[in-house]
C-alpha positions as a LaTeX table, in Angstrom:
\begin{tabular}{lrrr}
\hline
Residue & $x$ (\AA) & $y$ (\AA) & $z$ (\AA) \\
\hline
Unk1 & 0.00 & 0.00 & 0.00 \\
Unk2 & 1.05 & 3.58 & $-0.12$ \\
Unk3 & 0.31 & 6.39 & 2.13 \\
Unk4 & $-1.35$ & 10.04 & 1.35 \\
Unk5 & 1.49 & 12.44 & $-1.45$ \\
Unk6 & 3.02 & 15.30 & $-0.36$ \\
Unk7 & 2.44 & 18.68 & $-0.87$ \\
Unk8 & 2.88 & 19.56 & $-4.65$ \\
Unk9 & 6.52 & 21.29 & $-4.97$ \\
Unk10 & 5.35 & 23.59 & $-7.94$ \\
Unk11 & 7.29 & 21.90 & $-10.21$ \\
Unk12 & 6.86 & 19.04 & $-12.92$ \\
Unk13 & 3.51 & 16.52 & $-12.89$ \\
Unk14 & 2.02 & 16.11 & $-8.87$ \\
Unk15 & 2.63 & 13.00 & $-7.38$ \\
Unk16 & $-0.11$ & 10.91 & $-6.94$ \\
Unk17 & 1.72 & 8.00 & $-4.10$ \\
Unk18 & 3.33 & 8.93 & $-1.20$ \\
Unk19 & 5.75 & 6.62 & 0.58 \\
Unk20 & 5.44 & 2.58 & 0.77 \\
Unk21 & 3.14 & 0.53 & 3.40 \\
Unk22 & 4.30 & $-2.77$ & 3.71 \\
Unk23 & 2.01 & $-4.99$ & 5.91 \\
Unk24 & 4.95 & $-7.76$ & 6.37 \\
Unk25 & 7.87 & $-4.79$ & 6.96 \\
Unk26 & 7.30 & $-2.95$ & 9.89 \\
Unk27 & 9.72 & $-0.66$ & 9.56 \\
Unk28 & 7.88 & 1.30 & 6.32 \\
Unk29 & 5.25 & 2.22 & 9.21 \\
Unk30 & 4.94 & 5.63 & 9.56 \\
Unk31 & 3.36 & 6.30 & 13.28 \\
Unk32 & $-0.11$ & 5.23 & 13.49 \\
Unk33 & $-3.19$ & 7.91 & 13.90 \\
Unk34 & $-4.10$ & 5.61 & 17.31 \\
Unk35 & $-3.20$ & 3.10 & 19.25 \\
Unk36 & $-5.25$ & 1.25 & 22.17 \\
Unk37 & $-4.91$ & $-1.96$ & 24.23 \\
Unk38 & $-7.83$ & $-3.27$ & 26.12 \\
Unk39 & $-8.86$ & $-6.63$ & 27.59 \\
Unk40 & $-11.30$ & $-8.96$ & 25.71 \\
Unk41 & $-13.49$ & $-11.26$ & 27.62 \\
Unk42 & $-12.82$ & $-14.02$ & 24.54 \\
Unk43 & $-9.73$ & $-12.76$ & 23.06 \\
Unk44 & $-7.78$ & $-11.39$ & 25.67 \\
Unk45 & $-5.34$ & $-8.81$ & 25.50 \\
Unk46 & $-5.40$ & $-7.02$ & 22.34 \\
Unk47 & $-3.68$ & $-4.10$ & 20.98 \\
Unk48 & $-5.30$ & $-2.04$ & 18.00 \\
Unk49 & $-3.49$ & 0.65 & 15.39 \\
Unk50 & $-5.00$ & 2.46 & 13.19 \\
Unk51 & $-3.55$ & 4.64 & 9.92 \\
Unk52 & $-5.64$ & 6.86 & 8.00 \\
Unk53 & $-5.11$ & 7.94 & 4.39 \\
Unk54 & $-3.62$ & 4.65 & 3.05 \\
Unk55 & $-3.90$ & 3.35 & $-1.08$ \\
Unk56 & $-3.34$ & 0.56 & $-3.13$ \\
Unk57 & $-1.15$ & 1.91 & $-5.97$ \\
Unk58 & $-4.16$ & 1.01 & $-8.75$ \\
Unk59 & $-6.91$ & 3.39 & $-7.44$ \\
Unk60 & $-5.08$ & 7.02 & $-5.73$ \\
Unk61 & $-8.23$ & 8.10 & $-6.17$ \\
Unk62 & $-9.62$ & 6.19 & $-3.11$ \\
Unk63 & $-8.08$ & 6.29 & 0.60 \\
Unk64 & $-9.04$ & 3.74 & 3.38 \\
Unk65 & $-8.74$ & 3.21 & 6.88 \\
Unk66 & $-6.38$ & 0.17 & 7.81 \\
Unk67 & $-6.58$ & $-1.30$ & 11.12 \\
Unk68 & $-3.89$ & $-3.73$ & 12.47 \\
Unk69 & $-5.88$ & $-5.87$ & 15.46 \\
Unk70 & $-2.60$ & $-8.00$ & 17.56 \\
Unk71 & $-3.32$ & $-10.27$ & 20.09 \\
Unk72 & $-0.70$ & $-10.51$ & 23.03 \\
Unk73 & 0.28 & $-11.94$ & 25.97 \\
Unk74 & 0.03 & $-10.89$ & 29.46 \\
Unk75 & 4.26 & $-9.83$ & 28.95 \\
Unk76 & 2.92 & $-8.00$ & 26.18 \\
Unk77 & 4.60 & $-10.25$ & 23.68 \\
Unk78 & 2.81 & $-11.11$ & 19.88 \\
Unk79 & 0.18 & $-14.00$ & 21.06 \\
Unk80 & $-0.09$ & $-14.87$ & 16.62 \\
Unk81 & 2.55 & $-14.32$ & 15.04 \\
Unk82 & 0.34 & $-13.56$ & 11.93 \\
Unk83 & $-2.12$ & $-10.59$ & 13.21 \\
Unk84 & $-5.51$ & $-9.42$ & 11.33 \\
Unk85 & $-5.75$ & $-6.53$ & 9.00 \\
Unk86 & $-8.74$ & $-4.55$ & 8.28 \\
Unk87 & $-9.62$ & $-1.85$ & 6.14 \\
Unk88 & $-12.55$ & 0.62 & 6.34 \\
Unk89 & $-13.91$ & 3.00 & 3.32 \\
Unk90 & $-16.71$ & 5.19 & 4.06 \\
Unk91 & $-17.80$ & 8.68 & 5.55 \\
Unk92 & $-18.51$ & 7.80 & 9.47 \\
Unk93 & $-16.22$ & 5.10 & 10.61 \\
Unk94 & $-17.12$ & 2.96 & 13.90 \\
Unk95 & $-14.46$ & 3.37 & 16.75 \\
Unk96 & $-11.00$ & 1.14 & 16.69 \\
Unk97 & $-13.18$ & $-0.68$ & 19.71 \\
Unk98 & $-16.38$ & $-1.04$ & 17.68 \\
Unk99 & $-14.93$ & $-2.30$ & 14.30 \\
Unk100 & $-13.14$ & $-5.52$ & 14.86 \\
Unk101 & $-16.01$ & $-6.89$ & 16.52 \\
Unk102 & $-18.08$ & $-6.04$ & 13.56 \\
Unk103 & $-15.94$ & $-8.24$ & 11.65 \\
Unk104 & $-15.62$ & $-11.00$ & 14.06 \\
Unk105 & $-19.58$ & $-11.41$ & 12.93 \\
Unk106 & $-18.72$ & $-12.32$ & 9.60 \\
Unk107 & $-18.73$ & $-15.74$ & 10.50 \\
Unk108 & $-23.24$ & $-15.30$ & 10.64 \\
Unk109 & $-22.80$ & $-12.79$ & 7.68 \\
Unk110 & $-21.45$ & $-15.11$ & 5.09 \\
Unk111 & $-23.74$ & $-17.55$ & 5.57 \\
Unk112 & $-26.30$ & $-15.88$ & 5.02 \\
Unk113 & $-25.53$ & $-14.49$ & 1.60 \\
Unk114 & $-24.63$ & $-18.27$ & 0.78 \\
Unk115 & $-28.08$ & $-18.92$ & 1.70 \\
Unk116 & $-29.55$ & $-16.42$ & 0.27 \\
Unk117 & $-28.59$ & $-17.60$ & $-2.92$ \\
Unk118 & $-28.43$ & $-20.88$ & $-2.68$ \\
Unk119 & $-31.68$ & $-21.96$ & $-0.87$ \\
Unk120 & $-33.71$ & $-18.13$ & $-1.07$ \\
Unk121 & $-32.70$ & $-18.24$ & $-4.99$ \\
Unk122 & $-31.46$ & $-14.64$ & $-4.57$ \\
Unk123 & $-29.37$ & $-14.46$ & $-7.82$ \\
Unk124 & $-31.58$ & $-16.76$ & $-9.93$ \\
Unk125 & $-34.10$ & $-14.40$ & $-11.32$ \\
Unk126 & $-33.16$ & $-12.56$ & $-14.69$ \\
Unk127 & $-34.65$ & $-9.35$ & $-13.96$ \\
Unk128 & $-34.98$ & $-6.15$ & $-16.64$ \\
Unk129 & $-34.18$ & $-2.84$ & $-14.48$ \\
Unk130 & $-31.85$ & $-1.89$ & $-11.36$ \\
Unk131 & $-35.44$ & $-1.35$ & $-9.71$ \\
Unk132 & $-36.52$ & $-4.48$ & $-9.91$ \\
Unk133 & $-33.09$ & $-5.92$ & $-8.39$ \\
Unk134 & $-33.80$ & $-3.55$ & $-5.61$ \\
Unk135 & $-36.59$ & $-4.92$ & $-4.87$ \\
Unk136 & $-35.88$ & $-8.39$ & $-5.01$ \\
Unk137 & $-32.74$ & $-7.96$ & $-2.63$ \\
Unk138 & $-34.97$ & $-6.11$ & $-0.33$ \\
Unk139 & $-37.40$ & $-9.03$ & 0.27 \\
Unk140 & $-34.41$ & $-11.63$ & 0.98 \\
Unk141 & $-34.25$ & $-9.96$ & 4.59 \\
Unk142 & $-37.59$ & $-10.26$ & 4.76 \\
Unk143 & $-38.02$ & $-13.89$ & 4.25 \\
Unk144 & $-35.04$ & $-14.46$ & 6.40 \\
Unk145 & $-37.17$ & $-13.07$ & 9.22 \\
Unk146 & $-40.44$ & $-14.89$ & 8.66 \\
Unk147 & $-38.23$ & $-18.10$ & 8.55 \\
Unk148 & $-36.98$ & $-17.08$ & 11.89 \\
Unk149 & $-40.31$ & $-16.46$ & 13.63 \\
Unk150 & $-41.93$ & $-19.55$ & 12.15 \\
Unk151 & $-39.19$ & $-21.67$ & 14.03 \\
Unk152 & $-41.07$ & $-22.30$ & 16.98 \\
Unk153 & $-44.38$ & $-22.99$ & 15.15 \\
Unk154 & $-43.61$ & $-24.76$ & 12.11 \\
Unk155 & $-43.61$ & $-28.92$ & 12.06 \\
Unk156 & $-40.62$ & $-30.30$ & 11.38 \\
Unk157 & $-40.57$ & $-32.35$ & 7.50 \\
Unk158 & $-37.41$ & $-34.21$ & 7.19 \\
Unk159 & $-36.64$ & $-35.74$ & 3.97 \\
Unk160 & $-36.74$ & $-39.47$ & 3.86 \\
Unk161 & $-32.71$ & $-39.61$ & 3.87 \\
Unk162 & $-32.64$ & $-36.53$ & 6.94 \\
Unk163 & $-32.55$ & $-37.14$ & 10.67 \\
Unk164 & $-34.84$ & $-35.23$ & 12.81 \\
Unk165 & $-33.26$ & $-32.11$ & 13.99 \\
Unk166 & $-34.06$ & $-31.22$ & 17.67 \\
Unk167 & $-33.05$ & $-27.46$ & 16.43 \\
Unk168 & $-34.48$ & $-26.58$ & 13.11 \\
Unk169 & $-32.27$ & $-24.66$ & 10.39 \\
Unk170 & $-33.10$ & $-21.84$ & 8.23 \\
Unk171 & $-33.34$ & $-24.48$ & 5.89 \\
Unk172 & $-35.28$ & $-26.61$ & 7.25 \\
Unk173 & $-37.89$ & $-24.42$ & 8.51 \\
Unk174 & $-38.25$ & $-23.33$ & 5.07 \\
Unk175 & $-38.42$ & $-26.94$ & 3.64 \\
Unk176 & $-41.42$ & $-27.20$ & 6.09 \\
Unk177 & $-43.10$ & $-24.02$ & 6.15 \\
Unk178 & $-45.53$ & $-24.84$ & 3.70 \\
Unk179 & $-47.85$ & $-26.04$ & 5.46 \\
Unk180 & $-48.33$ & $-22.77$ & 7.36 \\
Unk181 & $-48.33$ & $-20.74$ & 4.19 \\
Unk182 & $-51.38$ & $-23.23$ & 3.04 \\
Unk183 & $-53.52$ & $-21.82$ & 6.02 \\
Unk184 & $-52.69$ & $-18.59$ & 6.02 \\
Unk185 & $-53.61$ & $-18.06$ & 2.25 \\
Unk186 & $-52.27$ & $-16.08$ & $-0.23$ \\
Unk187 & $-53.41$ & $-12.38$ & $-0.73$ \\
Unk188 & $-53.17$ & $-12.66$ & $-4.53$ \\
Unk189 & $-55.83$ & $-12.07$ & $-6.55$ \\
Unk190 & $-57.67$ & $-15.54$ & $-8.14$ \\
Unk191 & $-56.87$ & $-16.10$ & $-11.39$ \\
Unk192 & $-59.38$ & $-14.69$ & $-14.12$ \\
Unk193 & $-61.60$ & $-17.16$ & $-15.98$ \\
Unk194 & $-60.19$ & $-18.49$ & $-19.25$ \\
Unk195 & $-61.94$ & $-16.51$ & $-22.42$ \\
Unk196 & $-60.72$ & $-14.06$ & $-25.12$ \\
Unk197 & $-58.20$ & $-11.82$ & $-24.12$ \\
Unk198 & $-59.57$ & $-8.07$ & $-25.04$ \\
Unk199 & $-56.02$ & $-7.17$ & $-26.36$ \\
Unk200 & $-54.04$ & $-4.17$ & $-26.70$ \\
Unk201 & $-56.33$ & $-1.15$ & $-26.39$ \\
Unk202 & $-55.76$ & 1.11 & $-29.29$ \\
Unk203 & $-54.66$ & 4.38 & $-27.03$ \\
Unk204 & $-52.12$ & 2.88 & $-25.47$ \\
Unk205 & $-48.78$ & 3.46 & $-26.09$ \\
Unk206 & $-46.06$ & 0.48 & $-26.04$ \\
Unk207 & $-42.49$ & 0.87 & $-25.23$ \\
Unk208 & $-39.72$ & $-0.89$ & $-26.22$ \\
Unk209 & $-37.86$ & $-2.93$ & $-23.30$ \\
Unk210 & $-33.99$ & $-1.55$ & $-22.38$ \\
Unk211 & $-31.50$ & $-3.64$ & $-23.93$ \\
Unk212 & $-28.27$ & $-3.09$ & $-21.79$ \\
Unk213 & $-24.94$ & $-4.57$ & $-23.10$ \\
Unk214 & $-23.89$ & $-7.71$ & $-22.28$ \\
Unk215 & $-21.20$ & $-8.09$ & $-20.21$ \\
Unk216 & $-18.34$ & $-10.29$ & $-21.59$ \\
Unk217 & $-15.34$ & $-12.35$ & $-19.60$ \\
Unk218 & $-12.16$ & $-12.61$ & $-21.23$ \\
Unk219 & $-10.84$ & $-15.84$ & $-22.16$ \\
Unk220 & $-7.54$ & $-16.85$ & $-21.15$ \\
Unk221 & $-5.33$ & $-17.17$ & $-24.33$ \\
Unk222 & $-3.61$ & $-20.31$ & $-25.23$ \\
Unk223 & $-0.24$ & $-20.31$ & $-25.42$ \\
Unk224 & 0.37 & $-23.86$ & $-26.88$ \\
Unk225 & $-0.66$ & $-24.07$ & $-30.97$ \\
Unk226 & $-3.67$ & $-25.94$ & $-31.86$ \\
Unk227 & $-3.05$ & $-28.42$ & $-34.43$ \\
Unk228 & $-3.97$ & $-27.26$ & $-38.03$ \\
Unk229 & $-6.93$ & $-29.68$ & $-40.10$ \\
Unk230 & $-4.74$ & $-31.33$ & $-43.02$ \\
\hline
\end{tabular}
C-alpha cells in the first residue's frame, strides 16, 4: 500500500503515491493515527493501530482506513505471530473498539448471503431494471425473518434420507413451512376465468424494453498451438 502524497513542490507533474506501506515490513510504518490496548473477555489482551489515508497503488483516487488488530500476551509479547488486517472505506467510521467486533460477525454474515442464494434463490431471477433488483434484494431480509419467527411454530418435515433435527435450520424451517403458508392463504388475486383476451387497447402506447450490453469475460489465451486440419 502507499500512504497520502506530499504537498505539490510547484514543479513538474504532482505526485499521486506517497511513501510505501508494507504490511509484512514494519519498519515502512509511519506512526499510526491511534493506538489502544484493552482486555477482551474471549480474546484477551489485544492491541489495536490504526492509519488513515492509506492506497493501493491502482486506485489514488480512493483512501481507506487500515486497522492492524494484535493479540498478546500478558508480557505483552505477539500471542499470533500472523495478526488481522482490516480496512474501512466510508464517511462515518465505527471506533477502533467497535470495528473488529463487527468483523468477528462475519462468520453469521457469510452464511447468510450463501443462503440467500443458494436456498432463497437470490441471484436466480433474470430481472430487466436496477429497480426491480432492488426490490428483489430487499425481500431476501424479509423472508429471512419470517423463517426465523416460524421456528417455533412450524412442524418439522425431514426428507426421507434426513434425521430429525431437535433445532431446526433456516433451511429446514423453510423446507417445512408450507404447510403454514397453506392456512394462512395467499393475498393474490384468483386467477381470471379463461376466455378471449380483449387485447391491446388502441390508445395505449407500447415501449420498447432496455436492452443493456452484455457483459463479456475474457478468455484466457492459449499459449500452446492448436493443431492445423490437413
Amino acid at each position: 500500500m502507499w500512504t497520502a502524497p506530499p504537498e505539490y513542490s510547484g514543479r513538474g507533474r504532482r505526485r499521486i503515491h506517497g511513501r510505501k506501506f508494507k504490511l509484512l515490513d514494519e519498519s515502512t510504518w509511519d506512526e499510526p493515527a491511534q493506538t489502544i490496548e484493552l482486555e477482551d473477555e474471549k480474546l484477551g489482551r489485544l492491541k489495536i493501530r490504526l492509519w488513515y489515508e492509506l492506497h493501493l497503488r491502482k486506485s489514488p483516487l480512493h483512501p481507506m482506513s487500515v486497522i492492524l488488530v494484535e493479540r498478546l500476551k500478558p508480557d505483552g509479547s505477539k500471542r499470533i505471530a500472523k495478526p488481522m488486517w482490516l480496512a474501512f472505506i466510508g464517511k462515518s467510521m465505527p471506533s477502533c473498539t467497535e470495528i473488529f467486533q463487527y468483523y468477528l460477525r462475519r462468520f453469521g454474515v457469510d452464511h447468510w448471503y450463501r443462503f440467500a442464494k443458494q436456498r432463497l434463490h437470490w441471484t436466480l431471477p433474470k430481472l430487466s431494471t436496477p429497480e426491480q433488483s432492488d426490490r428483489w434484494s430487499d425481500l431476501m431480509p424479509l423472508i429471512t425473518w419470517q423463517l426465523w419467527l416460524a421456528r417455533d411454530i412450524v412442524k418439522d418435515n425431514p426428507l426421507p434420507w434426513q434425521k430429525t433435527a431437535p433445532k431446526l435450520t433456516p433451511g429446514r424451517v423453510a423446507q417445512s413451512i408450507g404447510a403454514i403458508l397453506a392456512v394462512i392463504h395467499t393475498p393474490a388475486k384468483p386467477p381470471k376465468l379463461r376466455g378471449k383476451s380483449p387485447g391491446w387497447k388502441p390508445e395505449q402506447t407500447r415501449k420498447r424494453r432496455i436492452n443493456y450490453p452484455v457483459v463479456k469475460k475474457r478468455t484466457t489465451t492459449r499459449t500452446k498451438k492448436q493443431p492445423q486440419p490437413a
